Every structure is written in C-alpha cells, then in structure tokens.
Amino acid sequence: MKAHLSRRYLFSASHRLHNDAMSAEENRATYGKCNNPHGHGHNYVLEVTVSGPVDERTGMVCNLVDLDQFVEREVLERFDHQNLNTLPGFAGTVPTTENLCEQIYDILQRGFGYAHLEKVRLEETLMNSFEYAGGVELRK
Amino acid sequence: MVYLTRKAEFSASHYYHNPEFTPDENKRIFGKCNNPNGHGHNYALEVTVKGEVDQRSGFVVDLKQLKEIMNREVLDALDHRFLNKEVPEFSRQIPTTENIAIAIWHRLEPKLRTAKLHRVRVYETPDLFVDFYGEA
C-alpha cells in the first residue's frame, strides 16, 4: 500500500536577488528590498515528501535514517549558513526560493534512491512557501 | 467538490520490532525505536473528506457526525494506549506512522456515509508526517 512520508528540516542562509542582465534600476524595481547589495537571510524550512509502498517487514516507506543522512549530507551541508550567491549552483542563476526549491528537488531526484520523490516544499518565511514536483501538477 | 479537514490529537506509545528479524537486525533497522519498553508521541491527526455541498444544509459533511466517528473509531482506540499491545492491527503490523495512517483510513472509510474520505495525515512529530490516500 502506497503512503507519502514528509519530513521537515531547517537551514539558514543569506542571498541577494540580483540579475546582472538587468540595469540597476530594473533590479531595484524587480527585487525591491531583496536587491540590497549586502544581502539578507532567512530561516528556510525544507519539507521533503517521498512515497512508495509500505514495506511489510519494516512498516516503512523508507528508513528515516537514510533520508535524514542524505538530506544532511547533500542539502543541509551545502546550503546551511552559506551565502547562496557564492555557491556554484547560483553562479548564473538568481537565488530565489523558486530556484533553490528546484535545485534541492534535483539533488534529491538524482541521488536519493530509497523511495520515490514526490515533491519539495520550501518555506522562505512563515508567509512564503514554494513547492516543486519536477514540473508536474501537485496532488490535491 | 469541496474538501474539509478535521484535526484531532492523540498520545500513544509504541516500539518497532519485527520478530522475523534477529535482535541485531532489529537494532540496526529500527535504532532507538526498538526499545521494547516503548516510547511515546503526541500524534496529530488530520482527516480530509471531500464531497459536493448539500443544498439544504450547506455542508459537505455533518461535522458533529465526523467528530463522533473520529472519536469512536480512532481516538477511543488509540489515545493513551500502547499501540503494539492494545490495538489489534498492531499485533501483526509494526505501528510505524505509515501503518497508523493506513489503519486509521480503514477504521474511518467504511463509516463515512455522505462525504468520501480523501486523505488521512498523521503527524508523529511536527517534523514528520505521513499521508495516506487509500489503496488506489
């Protein structure tokens, strides 16, 4: 029987929203306060949802230890307490939470083999959250 | 179609153990959760039903009835219990969050008359939850 398992993680990072292809004025108009050259930070909440048949022997979709270790090693260590603009993944990409959400999805999609990745949800603040399911519609 | 979600809480203890595994395997796979004396959680339950809004009542479902069904079928059986020892489903199955969500689905689904069960969500902690949408 298929179930969905979701796990939440916390990390903190800074970023500045700025696109070199835009004029200074256009950057300010597009990104507002987020264009501040010194950057600013957020406590991001990452919610990873995986799915799969519940293993009859373990009662689990996947072992939480495997998921936690993978996210810790491949996601949190990469992004926690970093300035996102300085990371290779954002060399030519504005580190919006949309783009960060897609990058985290891709990391999990490529590397986590113990269950099917359903979606990644990323809260930038209590008021803003973003979800990405590999380009497909979300389940109701 | 309108979706309606009702929340509830229950507190219970459990442990993870498969008698077909060796003690070493049980420890390796289930870690701290293998402690035979059990440990507990404050579980949060979200039950989502769906249906068309009834013209006369304006309801998808009578919330009083849904609450009564949830109390009778789920909370009376699970709240302040040792799941492995006191809930029949878990004499055969390990009471993981996955299996708890599935068991709750099977307890509720046949009892709902007007609205259809859409999703059962069980939080073991605020950072870990399972969704079950039925067998389809």
mmCIF file of C-alpha atoms in Angstrom:
data_model
loop_
_atom_site.group_PDB
_atom_site.id
_atom_site.type_symbol
_atom_site.label_atom_id
_atom_site.label_comp_id
_atom_site.label_asym_id
_atom_site.label_seq_id
_atom_site.Cartn_x
_atom_site.Cartn_y
_atom_site.Cartn_z
ATOM 1 C CA MET A 1 0.000 0.000 0.000
ATOM 2 C CA LYS A 2 1.388 3.326 -1.044
ATOM 3 C CA ALA A 3 1.907 6.085 1.511
ATOM 4 C CA HIS A 4 3.509 9.513 1.441
ATOM 5 C CA LEU A 5 6.109 10.411 4.056
ATOM 6 C CA SER A 6 7.098 14.011 4.719
ATOM 7 C CA ARG A 7 9.998 15.244 6.753
ATOM 8 C CA ARG A 8 10.870 18.817 7.691
ATOM 9 C CA TYR A 9 14.377 20.278 8.040
ATOM 10 C CA LEU A 10 15.724 23.704 8.937
ATOM 11 C CA PHE A 11 18.587 25.655 7.447
ATOM 12 C CA SER A 12 19.634 29.281 7.419
ATOM 13 C CA ALA A 13 21.217 31.097 4.514
ATOM 14 C CA SER A 14 21.622 34.534 3.010
ATOM 15 C CA HIS A 15 21.041 35.722 -0.516
ATOM 16 C CA ARG A 16 20.679 38.743 -2.709
ATOM 17 C CA LEU A 17 18.272 38.823 -5.615
ATOM 18 C CA HIS A 18 20.054 40.472 -8.498
ATOM 19 C CA ASN A 19 20.306 39.762 -12.191
ATOM 20 C CA ASP A 20 23.390 41.095 -13.988
ATOM 21 C CA ALA A 21 21.409 41.214 -17.220
ATOM 22 C CA MET A 22 19.151 43.934 -15.773
ATOM 23 C CA SER A 23 20.003 47.573 -15.158
ATOM 24 C CA ALA A 24 20.453 48.729 -11.552
ATOM 25 C CA GLU A 25 17.084 50.419 -11.759
ATOM 26 C CA GLU A 26 15.378 47.362 -13.183
ATOM 27 C CA ASN A 27 16.912 45.194 -10.453
ATOM 28 C CA ARG A 28 15.596 47.544 -7.806
ATOM 29 C CA ALA A 29 12.169 47.639 -9.392
ATOM 30 C CA THR A 30 12.017 43.851 -9.734
ATOM 31 C CA TYR A 31 13.528 42.735 -6.452
ATOM 32 C CA GLY A 32 12.900 45.674 -4.113
ATOM 33 C CA LYS A 33 14.494 45.218 -0.689
ATOM 34 C CA CYS A 34 15.825 41.818 -1.770
ATOM 35 C CA ASN A 35 18.218 43.661 -4.092
ATOM 36 C CA ASN A 36 20.173 45.156 -1.163
ATOM 37 C CA PRO A 37 23.823 44.612 -2.251
ATOM 38 C CA HIS A 38 24.831 43.273 1.164
ATOM 39 C CA GLY A 39 22.244 40.519 1.083
ATOM 40 C CA HIS A 40 19.896 39.332 3.807
ATOM 41 C CA GLY A 41 18.990 35.966 5.304
ATOM 42 C CA HIS A 42 16.197 33.557 6.061
ATOM 43 C CA ASN A 43 15.492 30.523 8.200
ATOM 44 C CA TYR A 44 14.338 28.158 5.486
ATOM 45 C CA VAL A 45 12.104 25.206 6.309
ATOM 46 C CA LEU A 46 12.542 22.367 3.855
ATOM 47 C CA GLU A 47 9.782 19.783 3.584
ATOM 48 C CA VAL A 48 10.659 16.675 1.579
ATOM 49 C CA THR A 49 7.865 14.288 0.569
ATOM 50 C CA VAL A 50 8.668 10.797 -0.654
ATOM 51 C CA SER A 51 6.281 7.988 -1.475
ATOM 52 C CA GLY A 52 6.237 4.288 -2.071
ATOM 53 C CA PRO A 53 4.748 1.022 -0.950
ATOM 54 C CA VAL A 54 4.941 0.432 2.794
ATOM 55 C CA ASP A 55 7.467 -2.380 3.271
ATOM 56 C CA GLU A 56 5.645 -5.231 5.016
ATOM 57 C CA ARG A 57 8.668 -6.214 7.050
ATOM 58 C CA THR A 58 9.578 -2.756 8.345
ATOM 59 C CA GLY A 59 6.273 -0.891 8.081
ATOM 60 C CA MET A 60 8.131 1.938 6.372
ATOM 61 C CA VAL A 61 8.141 3.771 3.045
ATOM 62 C CA CYS A 62 11.855 4.233 3.606
ATOM 63 C CA ASN A 63 14.116 4.307 6.602
ATOM 64 C CA LEU A 64 14.106 7.801 8.059
ATOM 65 C CA VAL A 65 17.775 7.461 8.943
ATOM 66 C CA ASP A 66 18.624 7.082 5.235
ATOM 67 C CA LEU A 67 16.544 10.126 4.305
ATOM 68 C CA ASP A 68 17.965 12.233 7.152
ATOM 69 C CA GLN A 69 21.541 11.271 6.311
ATOM 70 C CA PHE A 70 21.078 12.056 2.631
ATOM 71 C CA VAL A 71 19.443 15.442 3.250
ATOM 72 C CA GLU A 72 22.036 16.321 5.885
ATOM 73 C CA ARG A 73 24.970 15.423 3.628
ATOM 74 C CA GLU A 74 23.724 16.607 0.244
ATOM 75 C CA VAL A 75 21.428 19.517 1.076
ATOM 76 C CA LEU A 76 21.962 20.967 4.539
ATOM 77 C CA GLU A 77 25.748 20.821 4.433
ATOM 78 C CA ARG A 78 25.666 22.565 1.065
ATOM 79 C CA PHE A 79 23.252 25.365 1.944
ATOM 80 C CA ASP A 80 23.162 25.843 5.722
ATOM 81 C CA HIS A 81 24.931 29.014 6.894
ATOM 82 C CA GLN A 82 26.008 29.899 3.387
ATOM 83 C CA ASN A 83 25.622 32.921 1.168
ATOM 84 C CA LEU A 84 23.668 31.349 -1.687
ATOM 85 C CA ASN A 85 25.031 33.816 -4.253
ATOM 86 C CA THR A 86 28.545 32.472 -3.695
ATOM 87 C CA LEU A 87 27.647 28.839 -4.451
ATOM 88 C CA PRO A 88 28.449 27.311 -7.866
ATOM 89 C CA GLY A 89 24.785 26.385 -8.422
ATOM 90 C CA PHE A 90 23.849 30.055 -8.384
ATOM 91 C CA ALA A 91 26.745 31.341 -10.497
ATOM 92 C CA GLY A 92 24.393 32.248 -13.342
ATOM 93 C CA THR A 93 21.079 31.906 -11.526
ATOM 94 C CA VAL A 94 19.298 34.294 -9.169
ATOM 95 C CA PRO A 95 18.950 32.536 -5.782
ATOM 96 C CA THR A 96 15.225 32.997 -5.470
ATOM 97 C CA THR A 97 13.451 30.410 -3.357
ATOM 98 C CA GLU A 98 11.858 29.107 -6.568
ATOM 99 C CA ASN A 99 15.304 28.309 -7.972
ATOM 100 C CA LEU A 100 16.547 26.942 -4.648
ATOM 101 C CA CYS A 101 13.480 24.697 -4.428
ATOM 102 C CA GLU A 102 14.196 23.295 -7.911
ATOM 103 C CA GLN A 103 17.872 22.722 -7.097
ATOM 104 C CA ILE A 104 17.030 20.814 -3.931
ATOM 105 C CA TYR A 105 14.470 18.748 -5.843
ATOM 106 C CA ASP A 106 17.117 17.894 -8.461
ATOM 107 C CA ILE A 107 19.665 16.877 -5.807
ATOM 108 C CA LEU A 108 17.148 14.513 -4.200
ATOM 109 C CA GLN A 109 15.836 13.246 -7.521
ATOM 110 C CA ARG A 110 19.325 12.338 -8.749
ATOM 111 C CA GLY A 111 20.739 10.928 -5.548
ATOM 112 C CA PHE A 112 18.076 9.530 -3.239
ATOM 113 C CA GLY A 113 17.163 6.038 -4.321
ATOM 114 C CA TYR A 114 15.267 4.581 -1.373
ATOM 115 C CA ALA A 115 11.819 5.996 -2.243
ATOM 116 C CA HIS A 116 10.104 7.987 -4.976
ATOM 117 C CA LEU A 117 10.494 11.752 -4.592
ATOM 118 C CA GLU A 118 7.034 13.356 -4.683
ATOM 119 C CA LYS A 119 7.852 16.978 -4.049
ATOM 120 C CA VAL A 120 9.958 19.527 -2.270
ATOM 121 C CA ARG A 121 8.336 22.344 -0.362
ATOM 122 C CA LEU A 122 10.408 25.251 0.838
ATOM 123 C CA GLU A 123 9.254 27.906 3.294
ATOM 124 C CA GLU A 124 11.265 31.099 2.984
ATOM 125 C CA THR A 125 9.322 32.787 5.788
ATOM 126 C CA LEU A 126 6.122 31.912 7.612
ATOM 127 C CA MET A 127 4.303 33.790 4.865
ATOM 128 C CA ASN A 128 6.001 32.438 1.731
ATOM 129 C CA SER A 129 6.363 28.867 0.604
ATOM 130 C CA PHE A 130 7.220 27.214 -2.694
ATOM 131 C CA GLU A 131 6.591 23.714 -3.976
ATOM 132 C CA TYR A 132 8.148 21.811 -6.845
ATOM 133 C CA ALA A 133 7.284 18.314 -8.022
ATOM 134 C CA GLY A 134 9.572 18.048 -11.046
ATOM 135 C CA GLY A 135 7.338 20.150 -13.269
ATOM 136 C CA VAL A 136 4.158 18.134 -12.824
ATOM 137 C CA GLU A 137 0.929 19.216 -11.148
ATOM 138 C CA LEU A 138 0.706 18.752 -7.403
ATOM 139 C CA ARG A 139 -1.658 16.191 -5.957
ATOM 140 C CA LYS A 140 -4.778 17.784 -4.423
ATOM 141 C CA MET B 1 -16.199 19.363 -4.863
ATOM 142 C CA VAL B 2 -15.201 20.810 -1.501
ATOM 143 C CA TYR B 3 -12.578 19.381 0.836
ATOM 144 C CA LEU B 4 -12.999 19.589 4.595
ATOM 145 C CA THR B 5 -10.307 18.796 7.154
ATOM 146 C CA ARG B 6 -10.825 17.999 10.800
ATOM 147 C CA LYS B 7 -7.931 17.779 13.248
ATOM 148 C CA ALA B 8 -7.520 15.723 16.395
ATOM 149 C CA GLU B 9 -4.748 14.722 18.747
ATOM 150 C CA PHE B 10 -3.891 11.516 20.496
ATOM 151 C CA SER B 11 -1.000 10.403 22.639
ATOM 152 C CA ALA B 12 0.273 6.866 22.489
ATOM 153 C CA SER B 13 3.344 4.732 22.945
ATOM 154 C CA HIS B 14 4.865 2.191 20.586
ATOM 155 C CA TYR B 15 8.031 0.404 19.602
ATOM 156 C CA TYR B 16 9.296 -1.065 16.361
ATOM 157 C CA HIS B 17 10.158 -4.735 16.277
ATOM 158 C CA ASN B 18 9.827 -7.482 13.694
ATOM 159 C CA PRO B 19 10.009 -10.980 15.251
ATOM 160 C CA GLU B 20 11.324 -12.306 11.920
ATOM 161 C CA PHE B 21 14.458 -10.175 12.270
ATOM 162 C CA THR B 22 17.375 -11.086 14.523
ATOM 163 C CA PRO B 23 17.948 -8.812 17.544
ATOM 164 C CA ASP B 24 20.881 -7.285 15.658
ATOM 165 C CA GLU B 25 18.759 -6.579 12.574
ATOM 166 C CA ASN B 26 16.010 -5.078 14.697
ATOM 167 C CA LYS B 27 18.521 -2.751 16.347
ATOM 168 C CA ARG B 28 20.178 -1.796 13.092
ATOM 169 C CA ILE B 29 16.937 -1.112 11.206
ATOM 170 C CA PHE B 30 14.854 0.446 13.958
ATOM 171 C CA GLY B 31 17.528 2.043 16.148
ATOM 172 C CA LYS B 32 16.185 3.696 19.305
ATOM 173 C CA CYS B 33 12.612 2.852 18.262
ATOM 174 C CA ASN B 34 13.408 -0.820 19.010
ATOM 175 C CA ASN B 35 13.397 -0.287 22.804
ATOM 176 C CA PRO B 36 10.884 -2.977 23.903
ATOM 177 C CA ASN B 37 9.569 -0.834 26.736
ATOM 178 C CA GLY B 38 8.231 1.589 24.174
ATOM 179 C CA HIS B 39 8.299 5.358 23.879
ATOM 180 C CA GLY B 40 5.561 7.843 23.122
ATOM 181 C CA HIS B 41 4.412 10.671 20.908
ATOM 182 C CA ASN B 42 1.727 13.310 20.776
ATOM 183 C CA TYR B 43 0.248 12.418 17.431
ATOM 184 C CA ALA B 44 -1.744 14.933 15.427
ATOM 185 C CA LEU B 45 -4.356 13.587 13.046
ATOM 186 C CA GLU B 46 -5.869 15.390 10.075
ATOM 187 C CA VAL B 47 -8.804 13.775 8.356
ATOM 188 C CA THR B 48 -9.799 15.263 4.997
ATOM 189 C CA VAL B 49 -13.118 14.375 3.403
ATOM 190 C CA LYS B 50 -14.482 15.537 0.077
ATOM 191 C CA GLY B 51 -17.896 15.897 -1.468
ATOM 192 C CA GLU B 52 -20.448 18.208 -3.010
ATOM 193 C CA VAL B 53 -22.017 20.798 -0.740
ATOM 194 C CA ASP B 54 -25.514 19.713 0.252
ATOM 195 C CA GLN B 55 -28.032 22.311 -0.979
ATOM 196 C CA ARG B 56 -30.177 22.268 2.140
ATOM 197 C CA SER B 57 -27.574 22.097 4.896
ATOM 198 C CA GLY B 58 -24.680 23.829 3.142
ATOM 199 C CA PHE B 59 -22.432 21.052 4.476
ATOM 200 C CA VAL B 60 -20.017 18.674 2.818
ATOM 201 C CA VAL B 61 -20.335 16.579 5.932
ATOM 202 C CA ASP B 62 -22.011 16.997 9.302
ATOM 203 C CA LEU B 63 -19.012 17.909 11.458
ATOM 204 C CA LYS B 64 -20.696 16.608 14.604
ATOM 205 C CA GLN B 65 -21.007 13.203 12.987
ATOM 206 C CA LEU B 66 -17.458 13.272 11.631
ATOM 207 C CA LYS B 67 -16.172 14.196 15.077
ATOM 208 C CA GLU B 68 -18.166 11.391 16.685
ATOM 209 C CA ILE B 69 -16.884 8.854 14.158
ATOM 210 C CA MET B 70 -13.298 10.007 14.678
ATOM 211 C CA ASN B 71 -13.727 9.812 18.458
ATOM 212 C CA ARG B 72 -15.352 6.397 18.430
ATOM 213 C CA GLU B 73 -13.323 4.675 15.724
ATOM 214 C CA VAL B 74 -9.913 6.233 16.245
ATOM 215 C CA LEU B 75 -9.350 8.232 19.405
ATOM 216 C CA ASP B 76 -11.107 5.860 21.816
ATOM 217 C CA ALA B 77 -8.957 3.037 20.448
ATOM 218 C CA LEU B 78 -5.608 4.822 20.152
ATOM 219 C CA ASP B 79 -5.462 7.641 22.690
ATOM 220 C CA HIS B 80 -3.363 6.855 25.761
ATOM 221 C CA ARG B 81 -2.642 3.330 24.568
ATOM 222 C CA PHE B 82 0.420 1.210 23.980
ATOM 223 C CA LEU B 83 -0.235 0.620 20.298
ATOM 224 C CA ASN B 84 1.669 -2.678 19.989
ATOM 225 C CA LYS B 85 -0.245 -4.254 22.858
ATOM 226 C CA GLU B 86 -3.672 -2.677 22.809
ATOM 227 C CA VAL B 87 -4.639 -2.029 19.187
ATOM 228 C CA PRO B 88 -5.483 -5.192 17.201
ATOM 229 C CA GLU B 89 -3.959 -4.024 13.895
ATOM 230 C CA PHE B 90 -0.570 -3.723 15.538
ATOM 231 C CA SER B 91 -0.419 -7.240 16.895
ATOM 232 C CA ARG B 92 0.533 -8.184 13.327
ATOM 233 C CA GLN B 93 1.961 -4.943 11.958
ATOM 234 C CA ILE B 94 4.614 -2.598 13.240
ATOM 235 C CA PRO B 95 2.962 0.648 14.432
ATOM 236 C CA THR B 96 5.011 2.956 12.221
ATOM 237 C CA THR B 97 3.439 6.273 11.245
ATOM 238 C CA GLU B 98 2.786 4.743 7.801
ATOM 239 C CA ASN B 99 0.838 1.825 9.278
ATOM 240 C CA ILE B 100 -1.006 4.065 11.754
ATOM 241 C CA ALA B 101 -2.233 6.264 8.864
ATOM 242 C CA ILE B 102 -3.361 3.177 6.922
ATOM 243 C CA ALA B 103 -5.104 1.698 9.990
ATOM 244 C CA ILE B 104 -6.945 4.974 10.638
ATOM 245 C CA TRP B 105 -8.052 5.095 6.988
ATOM 246 C CA HIS B 106 -9.507 1.585 7.258
ATOM 247 C CA ARG B 107 -11.254 2.434 10.521
ATOM 248 C CA LEU B 108 -12.879 5.587 9.103
ATOM 249 C CA GLU B 109 -13.537 4.855 5.460
ATOM 250 C CA PRO B 110 -16.445 2.360 5.855
ATOM 251 C CA LYS B 111 -18.146 4.572 8.453
ATOM 252 C CA LEU B 112 -18.453 7.702 6.322
ATOM 253 C CA ARG B 113 -21.746 7.976 4.526
ATOM 254 C CA THR B 114 -22.191 11.339 2.847
ATOM 255 C CA ALA B 115 -18.644 12.509 2.171
ATOM 256 C CA LYS B 116 -15.770 10.424 0.846
ATOM 257 C CA LEU B 117 -12.523 10.078 2.716
ATOM 258 C CA HIS B 118 -9.787 11.867 0.761
ATOM 259 C CA ARG B 119 -6.707 11.804 2.961
ATOM 260 C CA VAL B 120 -5.509 10.737 6.379
ATOM 261 C CA ARG B 121 -2.495 12.648 7.628
ATOM 262 C CA VAL B 122 -0.727 11.591 10.809
ATOM 263 C CA TYR B 123 1.975 13.707 12.406
ATOM 264 C CA GLU B 124 4.270 11.728 14.693
ATOM 265 C CA THR B 125 6.122 14.953 15.484
ATOM 266 C CA PRO B 126 5.747 18.397 13.893
ATOM 267 C CA ASP B 127 8.662 17.444 11.598
ATOM 268 C CA LEU B 128 7.456 14.041 10.445
ATOM 269 C CA PHE B 129 4.135 13.128 8.918
ATOM 270 C CA VAL B 130 2.557 10.539 6.647
ATOM 271 C CA ASP B 131 -0.287 10.945 4.157
ATOM 272 C CA PHE B 132 -2.454 8.061 3.008
ATOM 273 C CA TYR B 133 -4.940 8.466 0.149
ATOM 274 C CA GLY B 134 -6.363 4.938 0.093
ATOM 275 C CA GLU B 135 -5.286 1.957 -1.884
ATOM 276 C CA ALA B 136 -5.900 3.288 -5.379
#
